[in-house]
Coordinates of C-alpha atoms in Angstrom, one line a residue:
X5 CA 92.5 44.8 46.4
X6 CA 89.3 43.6 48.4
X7 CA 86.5 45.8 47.6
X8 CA 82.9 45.0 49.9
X9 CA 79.7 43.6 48.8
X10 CA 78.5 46.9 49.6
X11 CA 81.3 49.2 47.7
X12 CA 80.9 46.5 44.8
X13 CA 76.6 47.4 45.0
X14 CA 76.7 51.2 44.6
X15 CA 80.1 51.5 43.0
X16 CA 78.7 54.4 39.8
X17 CA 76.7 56.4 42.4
X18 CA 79.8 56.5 44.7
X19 CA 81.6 58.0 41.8
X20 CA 79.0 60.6 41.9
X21 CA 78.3 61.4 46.1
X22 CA 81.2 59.3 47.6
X23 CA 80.7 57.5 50.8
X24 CA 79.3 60.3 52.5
X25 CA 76.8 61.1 50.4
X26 CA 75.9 57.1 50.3
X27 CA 75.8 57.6 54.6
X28 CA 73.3 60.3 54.2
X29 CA 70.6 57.9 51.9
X30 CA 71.1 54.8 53.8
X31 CA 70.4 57.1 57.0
X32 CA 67.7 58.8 55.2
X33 CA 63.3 58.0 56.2
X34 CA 61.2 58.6 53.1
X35 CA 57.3 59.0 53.5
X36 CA 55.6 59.0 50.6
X37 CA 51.4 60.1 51.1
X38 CA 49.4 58.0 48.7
X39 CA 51.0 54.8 46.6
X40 CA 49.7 56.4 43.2
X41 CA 51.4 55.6 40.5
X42 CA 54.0 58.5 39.8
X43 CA 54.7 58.4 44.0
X44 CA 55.5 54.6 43.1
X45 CA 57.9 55.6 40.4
X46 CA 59.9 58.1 42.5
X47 CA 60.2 55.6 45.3
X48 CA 61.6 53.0 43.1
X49 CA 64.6 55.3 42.0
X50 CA 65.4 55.9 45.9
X51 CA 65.3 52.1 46.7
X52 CA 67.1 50.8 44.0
X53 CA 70.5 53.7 45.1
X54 CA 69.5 52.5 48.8
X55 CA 67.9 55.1 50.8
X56 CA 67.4 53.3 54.8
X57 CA 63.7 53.4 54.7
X58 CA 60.7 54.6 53.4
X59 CA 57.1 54.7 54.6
X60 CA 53.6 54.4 52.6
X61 CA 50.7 56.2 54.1
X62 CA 47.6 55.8 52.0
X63 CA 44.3 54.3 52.9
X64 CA 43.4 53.7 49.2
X65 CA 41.8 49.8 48.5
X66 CA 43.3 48.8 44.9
X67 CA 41.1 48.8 42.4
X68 CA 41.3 48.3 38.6
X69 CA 42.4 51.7 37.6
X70 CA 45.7 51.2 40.2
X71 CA 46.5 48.0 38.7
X72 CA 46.1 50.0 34.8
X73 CA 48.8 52.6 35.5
X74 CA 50.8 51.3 38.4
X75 CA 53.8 48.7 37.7
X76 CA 53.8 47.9 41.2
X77 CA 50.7 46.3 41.3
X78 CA 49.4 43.1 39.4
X79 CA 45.8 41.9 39.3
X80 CA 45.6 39.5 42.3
X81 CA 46.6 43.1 43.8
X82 CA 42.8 44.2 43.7
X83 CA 40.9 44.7 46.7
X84 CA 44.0 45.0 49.1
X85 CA 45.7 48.0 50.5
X86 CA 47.2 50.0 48.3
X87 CA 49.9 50.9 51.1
X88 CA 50.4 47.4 51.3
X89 CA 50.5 46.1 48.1
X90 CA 53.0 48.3 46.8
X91 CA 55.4 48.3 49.8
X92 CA 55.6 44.6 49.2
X93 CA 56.5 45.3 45.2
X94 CA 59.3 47.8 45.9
X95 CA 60.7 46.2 49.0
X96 CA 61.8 43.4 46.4
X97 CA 64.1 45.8 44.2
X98 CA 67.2 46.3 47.5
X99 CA 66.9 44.2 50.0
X100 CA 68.9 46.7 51.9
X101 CA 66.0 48.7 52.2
X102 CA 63.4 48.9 55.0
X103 CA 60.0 49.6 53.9
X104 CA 56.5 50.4 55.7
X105 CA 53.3 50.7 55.4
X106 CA 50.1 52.4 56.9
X107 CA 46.8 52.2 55.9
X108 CA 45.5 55.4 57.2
X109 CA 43.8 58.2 55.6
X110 CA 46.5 60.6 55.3
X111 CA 44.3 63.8 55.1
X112 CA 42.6 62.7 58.4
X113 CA 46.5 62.1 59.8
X114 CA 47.4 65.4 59.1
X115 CA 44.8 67.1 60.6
X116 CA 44.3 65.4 63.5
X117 CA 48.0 64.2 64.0
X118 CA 50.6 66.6 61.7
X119 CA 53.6 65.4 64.5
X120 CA 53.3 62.0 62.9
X121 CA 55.5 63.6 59.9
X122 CA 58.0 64.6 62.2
X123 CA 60.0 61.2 62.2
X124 CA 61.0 61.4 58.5
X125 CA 64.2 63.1 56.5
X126 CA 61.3 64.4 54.0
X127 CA 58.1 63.7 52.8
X128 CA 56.7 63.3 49.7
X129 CA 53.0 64.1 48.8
X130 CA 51.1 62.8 45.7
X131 CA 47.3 64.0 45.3
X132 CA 46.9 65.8 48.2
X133 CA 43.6 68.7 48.6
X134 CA 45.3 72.2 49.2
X135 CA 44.0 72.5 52.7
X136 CA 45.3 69.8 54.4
X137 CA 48.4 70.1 51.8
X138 CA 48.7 73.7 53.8
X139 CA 48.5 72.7 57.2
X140 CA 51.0 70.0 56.5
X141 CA 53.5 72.3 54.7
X142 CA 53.5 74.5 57.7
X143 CA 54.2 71.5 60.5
X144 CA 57.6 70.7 58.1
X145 CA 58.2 74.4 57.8
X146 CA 59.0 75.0 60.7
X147 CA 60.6 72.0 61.7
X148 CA 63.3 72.3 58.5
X149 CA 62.3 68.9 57.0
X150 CA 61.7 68.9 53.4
X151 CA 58.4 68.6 51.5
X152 CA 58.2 67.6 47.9
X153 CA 54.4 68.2 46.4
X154 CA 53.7 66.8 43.1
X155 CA 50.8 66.5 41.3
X156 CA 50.1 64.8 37.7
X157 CA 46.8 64.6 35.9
X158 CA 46.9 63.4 32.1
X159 CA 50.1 64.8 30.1
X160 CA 50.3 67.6 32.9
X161 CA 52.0 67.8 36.3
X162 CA 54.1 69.5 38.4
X163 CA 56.0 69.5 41.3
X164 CA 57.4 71.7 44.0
X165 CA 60.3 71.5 47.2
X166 CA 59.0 73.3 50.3
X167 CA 62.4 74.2 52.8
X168 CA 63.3 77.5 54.9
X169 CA 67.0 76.7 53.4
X170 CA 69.2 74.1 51.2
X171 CA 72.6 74.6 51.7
X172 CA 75.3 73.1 49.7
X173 CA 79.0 73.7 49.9
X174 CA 80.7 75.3 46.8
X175 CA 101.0 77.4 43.6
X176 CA 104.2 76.2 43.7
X177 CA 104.6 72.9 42.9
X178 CA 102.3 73.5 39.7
X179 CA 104.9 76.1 38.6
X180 CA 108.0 73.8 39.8
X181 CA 106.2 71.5 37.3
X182 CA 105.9 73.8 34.4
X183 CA 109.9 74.5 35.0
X184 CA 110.9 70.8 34.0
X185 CA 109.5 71.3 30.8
X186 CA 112.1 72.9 28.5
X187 CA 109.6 73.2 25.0
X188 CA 112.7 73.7 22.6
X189 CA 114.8 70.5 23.2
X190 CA 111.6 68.6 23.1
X191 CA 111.2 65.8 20.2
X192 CA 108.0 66.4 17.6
X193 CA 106.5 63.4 19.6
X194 CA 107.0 64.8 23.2
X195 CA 106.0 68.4 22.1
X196 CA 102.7 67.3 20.7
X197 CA 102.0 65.5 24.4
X198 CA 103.0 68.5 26.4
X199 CA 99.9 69.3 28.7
X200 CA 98.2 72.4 27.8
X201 CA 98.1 74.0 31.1
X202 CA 101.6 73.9 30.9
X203 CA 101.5 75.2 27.6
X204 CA 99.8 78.4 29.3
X205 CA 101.6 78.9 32.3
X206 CA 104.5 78.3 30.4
X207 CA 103.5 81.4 28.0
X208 CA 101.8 83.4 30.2
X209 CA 105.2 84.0 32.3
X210 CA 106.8 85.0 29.1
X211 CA 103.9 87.5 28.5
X212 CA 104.5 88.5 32.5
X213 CA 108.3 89.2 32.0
X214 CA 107.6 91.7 28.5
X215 CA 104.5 93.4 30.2
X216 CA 105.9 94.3 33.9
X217 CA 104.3 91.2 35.4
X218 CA 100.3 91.9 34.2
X219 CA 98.4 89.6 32.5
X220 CA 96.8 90.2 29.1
X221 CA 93.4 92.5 29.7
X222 CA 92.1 94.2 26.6
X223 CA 91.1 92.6 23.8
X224 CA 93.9 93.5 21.5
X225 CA 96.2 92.1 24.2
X226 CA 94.5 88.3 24.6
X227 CA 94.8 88.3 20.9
X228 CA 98.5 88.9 21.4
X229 CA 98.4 86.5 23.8
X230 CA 96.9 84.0 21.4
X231 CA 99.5 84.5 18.6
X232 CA 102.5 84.2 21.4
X233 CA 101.0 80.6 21.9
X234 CA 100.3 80.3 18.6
X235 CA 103.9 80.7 17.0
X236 CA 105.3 78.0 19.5
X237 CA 103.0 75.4 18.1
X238 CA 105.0 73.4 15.8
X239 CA 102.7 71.5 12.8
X240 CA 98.6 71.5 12.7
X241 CA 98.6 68.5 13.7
X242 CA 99.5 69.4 18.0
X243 CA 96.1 68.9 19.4
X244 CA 97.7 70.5 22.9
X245 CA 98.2 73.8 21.3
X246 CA 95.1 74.2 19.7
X247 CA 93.3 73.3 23.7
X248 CA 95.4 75.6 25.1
X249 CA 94.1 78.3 22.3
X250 CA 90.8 77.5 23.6
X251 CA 91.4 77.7 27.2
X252 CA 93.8 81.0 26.6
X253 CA 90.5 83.2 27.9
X254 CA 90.8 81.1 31.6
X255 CA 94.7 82.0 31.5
X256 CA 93.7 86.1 31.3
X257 CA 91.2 86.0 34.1
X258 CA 92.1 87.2 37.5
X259 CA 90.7 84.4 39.4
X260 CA 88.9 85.5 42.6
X261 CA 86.0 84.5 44.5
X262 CA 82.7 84.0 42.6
X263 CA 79.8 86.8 43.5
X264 CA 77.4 84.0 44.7
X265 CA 80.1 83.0 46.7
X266 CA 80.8 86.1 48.3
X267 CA 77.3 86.7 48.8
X268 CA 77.4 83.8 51.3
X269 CA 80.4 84.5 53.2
X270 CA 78.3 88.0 54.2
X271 CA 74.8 86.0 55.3
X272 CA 74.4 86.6 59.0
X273 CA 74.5 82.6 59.5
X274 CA 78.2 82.9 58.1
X275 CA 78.9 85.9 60.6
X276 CA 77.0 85.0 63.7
X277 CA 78.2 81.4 64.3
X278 CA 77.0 79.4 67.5
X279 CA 76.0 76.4 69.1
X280 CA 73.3 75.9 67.1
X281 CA 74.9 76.9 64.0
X282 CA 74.0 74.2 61.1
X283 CA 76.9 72.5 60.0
X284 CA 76.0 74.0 56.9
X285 CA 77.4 77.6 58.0
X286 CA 80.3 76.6 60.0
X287 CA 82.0 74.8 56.8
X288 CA 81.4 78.0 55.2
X289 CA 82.9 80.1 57.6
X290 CA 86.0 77.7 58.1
X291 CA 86.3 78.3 53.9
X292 CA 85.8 81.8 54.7
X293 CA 88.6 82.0 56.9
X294 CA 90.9 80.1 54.4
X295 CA 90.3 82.2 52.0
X296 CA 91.0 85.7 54.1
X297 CA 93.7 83.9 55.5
X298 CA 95.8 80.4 53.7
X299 CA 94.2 81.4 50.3
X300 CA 95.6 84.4 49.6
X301 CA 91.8 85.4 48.6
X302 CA 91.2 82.4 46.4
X303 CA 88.9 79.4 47.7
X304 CA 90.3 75.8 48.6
X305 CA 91.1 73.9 45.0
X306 CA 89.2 71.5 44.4
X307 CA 91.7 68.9 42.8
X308 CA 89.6 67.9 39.6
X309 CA 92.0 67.8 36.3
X310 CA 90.1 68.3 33.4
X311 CA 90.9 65.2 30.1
X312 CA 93.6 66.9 27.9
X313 CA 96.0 65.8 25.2
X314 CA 99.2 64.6 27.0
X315 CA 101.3 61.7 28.0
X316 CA 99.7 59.2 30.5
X317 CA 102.9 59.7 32.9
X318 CA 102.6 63.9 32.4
X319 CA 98.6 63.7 33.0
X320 CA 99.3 61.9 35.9
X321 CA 101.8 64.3 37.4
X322 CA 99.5 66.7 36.8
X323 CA 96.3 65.2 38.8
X324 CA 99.2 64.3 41.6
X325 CA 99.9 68.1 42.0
X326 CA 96.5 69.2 41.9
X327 CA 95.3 66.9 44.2
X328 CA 98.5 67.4 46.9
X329 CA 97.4 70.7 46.6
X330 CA 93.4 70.3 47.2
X331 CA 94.7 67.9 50.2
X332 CA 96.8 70.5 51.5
X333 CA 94.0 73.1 51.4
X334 CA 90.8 70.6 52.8
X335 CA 93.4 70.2 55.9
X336 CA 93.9 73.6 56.4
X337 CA 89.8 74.1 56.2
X338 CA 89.5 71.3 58.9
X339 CA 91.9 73.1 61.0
X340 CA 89.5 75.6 60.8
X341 CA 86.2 74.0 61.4
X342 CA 88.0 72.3 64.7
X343 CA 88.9 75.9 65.9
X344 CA 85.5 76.9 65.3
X345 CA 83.7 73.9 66.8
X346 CA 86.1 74.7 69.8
X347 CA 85.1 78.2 70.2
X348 CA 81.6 77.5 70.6
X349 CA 81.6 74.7 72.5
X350 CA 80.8 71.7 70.8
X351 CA 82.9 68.4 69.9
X352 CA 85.5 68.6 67.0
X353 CA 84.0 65.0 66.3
X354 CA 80.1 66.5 65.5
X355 CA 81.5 67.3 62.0
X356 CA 83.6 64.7 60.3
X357 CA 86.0 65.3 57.8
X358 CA 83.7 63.3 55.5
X359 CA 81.2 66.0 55.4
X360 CA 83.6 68.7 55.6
X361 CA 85.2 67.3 51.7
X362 CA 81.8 66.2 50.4
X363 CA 80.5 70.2 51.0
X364 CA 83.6 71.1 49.3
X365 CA 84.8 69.0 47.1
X366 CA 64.0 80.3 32.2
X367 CA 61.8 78.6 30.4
X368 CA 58.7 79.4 28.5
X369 CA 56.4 81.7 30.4
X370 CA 53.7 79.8 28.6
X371 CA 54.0 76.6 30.6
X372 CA 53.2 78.2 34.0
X373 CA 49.2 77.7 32.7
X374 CA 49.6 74.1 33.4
X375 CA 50.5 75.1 37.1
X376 CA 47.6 77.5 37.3
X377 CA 44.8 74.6 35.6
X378 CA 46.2 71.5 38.2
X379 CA 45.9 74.7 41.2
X380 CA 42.3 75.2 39.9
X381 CA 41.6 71.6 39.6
X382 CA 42.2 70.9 43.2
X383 CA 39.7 73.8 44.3
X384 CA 36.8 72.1 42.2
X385 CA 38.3 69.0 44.3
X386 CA 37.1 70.9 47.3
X387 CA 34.0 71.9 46.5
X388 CA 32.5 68.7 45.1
X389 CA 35.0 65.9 46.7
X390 CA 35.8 64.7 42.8
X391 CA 38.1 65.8 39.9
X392 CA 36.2 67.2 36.2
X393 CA 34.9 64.3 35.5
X394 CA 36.0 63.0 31.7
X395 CA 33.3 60.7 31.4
X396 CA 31.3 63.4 30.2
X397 CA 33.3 64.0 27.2
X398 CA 32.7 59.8 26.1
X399 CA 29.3 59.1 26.4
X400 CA 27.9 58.2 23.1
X401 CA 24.2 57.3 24.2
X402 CA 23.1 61.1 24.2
X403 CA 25.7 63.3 23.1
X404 CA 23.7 66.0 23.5
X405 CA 23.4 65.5 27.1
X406 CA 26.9 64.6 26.9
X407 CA 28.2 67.7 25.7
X408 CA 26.0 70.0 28.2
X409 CA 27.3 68.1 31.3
X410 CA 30.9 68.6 29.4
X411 CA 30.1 72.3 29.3
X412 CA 29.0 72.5 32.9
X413 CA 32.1 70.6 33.8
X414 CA 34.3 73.1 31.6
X415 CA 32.3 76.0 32.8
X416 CA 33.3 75.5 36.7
X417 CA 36.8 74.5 36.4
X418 CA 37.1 78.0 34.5
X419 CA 35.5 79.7 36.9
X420 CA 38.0 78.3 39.4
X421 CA 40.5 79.3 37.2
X422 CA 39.5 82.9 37.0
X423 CA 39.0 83.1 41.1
X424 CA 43.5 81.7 41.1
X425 CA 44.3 84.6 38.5
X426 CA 42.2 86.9 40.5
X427 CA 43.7 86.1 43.7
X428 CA 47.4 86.3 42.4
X429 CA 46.8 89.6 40.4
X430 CA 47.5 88.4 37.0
X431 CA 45.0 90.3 34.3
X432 CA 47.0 88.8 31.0
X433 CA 45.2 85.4 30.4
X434 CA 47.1 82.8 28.7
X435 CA 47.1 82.1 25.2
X436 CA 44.3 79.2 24.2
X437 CA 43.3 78.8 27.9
X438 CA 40.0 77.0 26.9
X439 CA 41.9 74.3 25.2
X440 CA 44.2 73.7 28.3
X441 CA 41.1 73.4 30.5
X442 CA 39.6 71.0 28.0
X443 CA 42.5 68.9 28.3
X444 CA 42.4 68.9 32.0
X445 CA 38.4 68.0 31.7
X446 CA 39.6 65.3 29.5
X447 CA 42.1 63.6 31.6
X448 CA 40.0 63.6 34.8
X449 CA 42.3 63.6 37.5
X450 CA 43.8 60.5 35.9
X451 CA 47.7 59.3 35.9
X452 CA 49.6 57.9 33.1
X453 CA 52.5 55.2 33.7
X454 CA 54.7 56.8 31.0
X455 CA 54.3 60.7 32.9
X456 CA 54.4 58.9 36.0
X457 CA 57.6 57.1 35.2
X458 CA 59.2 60.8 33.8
X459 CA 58.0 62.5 36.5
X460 CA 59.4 60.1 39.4
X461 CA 62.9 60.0 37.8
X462 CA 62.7 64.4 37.6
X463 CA 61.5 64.2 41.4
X464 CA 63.7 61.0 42.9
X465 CA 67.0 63.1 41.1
X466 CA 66.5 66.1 43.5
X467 CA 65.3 64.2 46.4
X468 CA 68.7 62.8 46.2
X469 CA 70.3 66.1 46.4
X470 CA 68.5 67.3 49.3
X471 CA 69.3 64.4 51.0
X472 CA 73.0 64.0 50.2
X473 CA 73.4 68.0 49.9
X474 CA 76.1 68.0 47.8
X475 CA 74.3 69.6 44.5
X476 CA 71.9 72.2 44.0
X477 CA 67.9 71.2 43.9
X478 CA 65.6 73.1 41.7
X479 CA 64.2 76.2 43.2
X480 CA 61.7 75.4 43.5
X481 CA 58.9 74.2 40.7
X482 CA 58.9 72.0 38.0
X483 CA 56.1 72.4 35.9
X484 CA 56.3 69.7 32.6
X485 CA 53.8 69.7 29.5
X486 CA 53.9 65.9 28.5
X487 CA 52.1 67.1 25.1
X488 CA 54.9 69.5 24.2
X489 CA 57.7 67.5 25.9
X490 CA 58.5 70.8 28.0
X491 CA 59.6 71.1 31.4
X492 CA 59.7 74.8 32.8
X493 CA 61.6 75.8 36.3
X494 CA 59.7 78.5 37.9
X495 CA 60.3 80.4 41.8
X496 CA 57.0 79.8 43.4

């Protein structure tokens, strides 16, 4: 079979958001505000999958510290634009990918010209003052575009998805199946390949007849359950029983829709479809409707087998009903997206069936003082237009005046500290706080390649699934403690 250049290119990631979710990153514009090091690092790991294009704004000139913790820039690098420089560097990874630069002060761009942002499927920002971080939040608030702030600063960072709303889309031939198996003429050698979930069904409508059709509920009754499975097994050694044991729990459930999932179907976007319904909420409604309707109060089956012991040939059999069946289902939820697209007036065509399968088919409490120092560092960043500056803690020539600039340097990044826990209420300080903002005198605002590297994989993964929406994004902090090796997720 000919397979494309193209199919050939991105065959794993395929595997993982199919052809659709390829569409959505080769259609996708990525701006990333300032070529640091870490912003570098996160836009390699959306060129190399092959995202359409991305844009560098930053009117940084490279100088020697760039080149130190940036793999995208080499020596001869120094004394050109940063925007430039590494534009040229990641453009060489997929030549599939467009890249741009502009060599404009980004702060200055969002004050005096936010709309600029507007063109872009998200934007990434990497060192950007609160303030102008603010007013540029708001602009892609409201215009449902995606903003990704992260900041790093020694072993420390964090970072953090701005958006109104992510949205992501959560029978009889089986039993026809079960029927051909008759367990007691079976040889040793077919009995041990007999597929579990035929093992179960095959029980559980023994258990049905004795117990006026109801399935095993109280504990003393699954246990039951277990030893009626149990006694057909024929020698230790039939690996099928024993998974079927394990999955007897699943077998005793009464399957129905999940709670989050209900919770969805009642939003008022589900309800009050229109015109300019996201395509998002009509999806969910057309499920909805299958559901109420077609499903019999059970969602559309999503056609996955999980590996089991069996028989090639039986395993097979087994994906070909599940998947007639998910086929059969996805139709019938078309049907209704089409009747739905109809009734408010748009095209059947403005959602393809490519979108419509794709949607288908706490950490320590103690981390969140990182968040709270990097916070505090960027208002000292306001007031004096630099970072704590680490020199202070290096200079050997007088270390007493050394250590008093280090304790004036300490002293107002606490105070900056105490003004953040003041503002948001919080009277329990953390544990060792003056060691935290030591560290953060320490590092001086500065990046390191191997946090930079970390960091841009964490960030590029969930960039991916905004853009592809076909997995759930963090919501909606990251904050990770490079000296600890600890990542914490907190709601922000």
């Amino acid at each position: 079979m000919h397979v494309d250049k193209k199919t050939q290119k991105y065959d794993r990631q395929l595997r993982l958001w199919h052809a659709s979710g390829q569409t959505a990153l080769e259609t996708a514009k990525v701006c990333l505000i300032n070529g640091t090091a870490t912003g570098c690092e996160i836009l390699k790991d959306l060129v190399l999958p092959g995202i359409g294009s991305f844009t560098v704004v930053d009117d940084k000139i490279v100088d020697g510290s760039d080149v130190g913790n940036t793999f995208f820039l080499v020596p001869d690098s120094i004394g050109k634009s940063r925007a430039q420089a590494v534009t040229e560097f990641l453009q060489e990874l997929n030549e599939d990918v467009k890249g741009f630069h502009f060599s404009e002060n980004p702060i200055a761009l969002i004050e005096n010209q936010p709309e600029y942002f507007l063109q872009f499927s998200i934007v990434i920002t990497t060192n950007i003052p609160e303030k102008p971080l603010l007013k540029l939040a708001d602009t892609l608030w409201n215009a449902k575009i995606p903003l990704v702030v992260l900041r790093t600063v020694g072993f420390i960072g964090y970072f953090r998805i701005a958006l109104p709303e992510h949205t992501n889309v959560p029978f009889l031939s089986l039993e026809q199946y079960v029927k051909t198996f008759n367990f007691d003429t079976l040889d040793s050698m077919d009995h041990g390949h007999i597929p579990y979930v035929v093992i179960l069904l095959k029980y559980l409508e023994q258990w049905k007849q004795d117990h006026d059709g109801k399935l095993p509920s109280t504990s003393a009754e699954r246990n039951e359950f277990k030893q009626l499975i149990q006694s057909g097994k024929r020698n230790a050694d039939e690996e099928n029983f024993d998974e079927a044991l394990s999955s007897a729990w699943r077998a005793c459930t009464v399957t129905k829709v999940p709670r989050q999932v209900e919770e969805i179907f009642k939003d008022s976007s589900c309800e009050n479809i229109t015109s300019e319904s996201s395509n998002f909420w009509i999806i969910v409604r057309a499920i909805r409707e299958f559901v109420a309707n077609e499903g019999q109060g059970l969602l559309p089956l999503a056609g996955s087998v999980p590996d089991m012991k069996a028989y090639t040939s039986g395993y097979v059999a087994m994906q070909n009903i599940y998947r007639q069946k998910a086929k059969e289902d996805i139709s019938i939820v078309r049907a209704h997206v089409h009747d739905i697209l109809t009734s408010i007036g748009r095209s059947v065509d403005s959602i393809s069936d490519d979108e419509i399968d794709s949607r288908w088919l706490r950490d320590s409490q103690e981390n969140i003082v990182n968040y709270v120092l990097i916070r505090a560092m960027d208002r000292f960043y306001e007031s004096h237009n630099r970072y704590p500056d680490a020199a202070t803690f290096f200079l050997e020539d007088d270390a007493e005046e050394a250590s008093e600039e280090a304790r004036s340097e300490f002293s107002t990044l606490k105070t900056y500290v105490n003004l953040l826990l003041g503002e948001w209420d919080i009277t329990n300080y953390p544990e060792h706080l003056d060691n935290h903002i030591h560290e953060i005198c320490r590092a001086g605002g500065s990046e390191l390649a191997n946090i930079a590297s970390l960091l841009g994989g964490m960030v590029s993964q969930e960039i991916i699934k905004l853009i592809t929406r076909q997995y759930i994004p963090i919501n909606n902090s990251i904050v990770f403690d490079g000296i600890r090796s600890m990542s914490s997720s907190y709601i922000l």
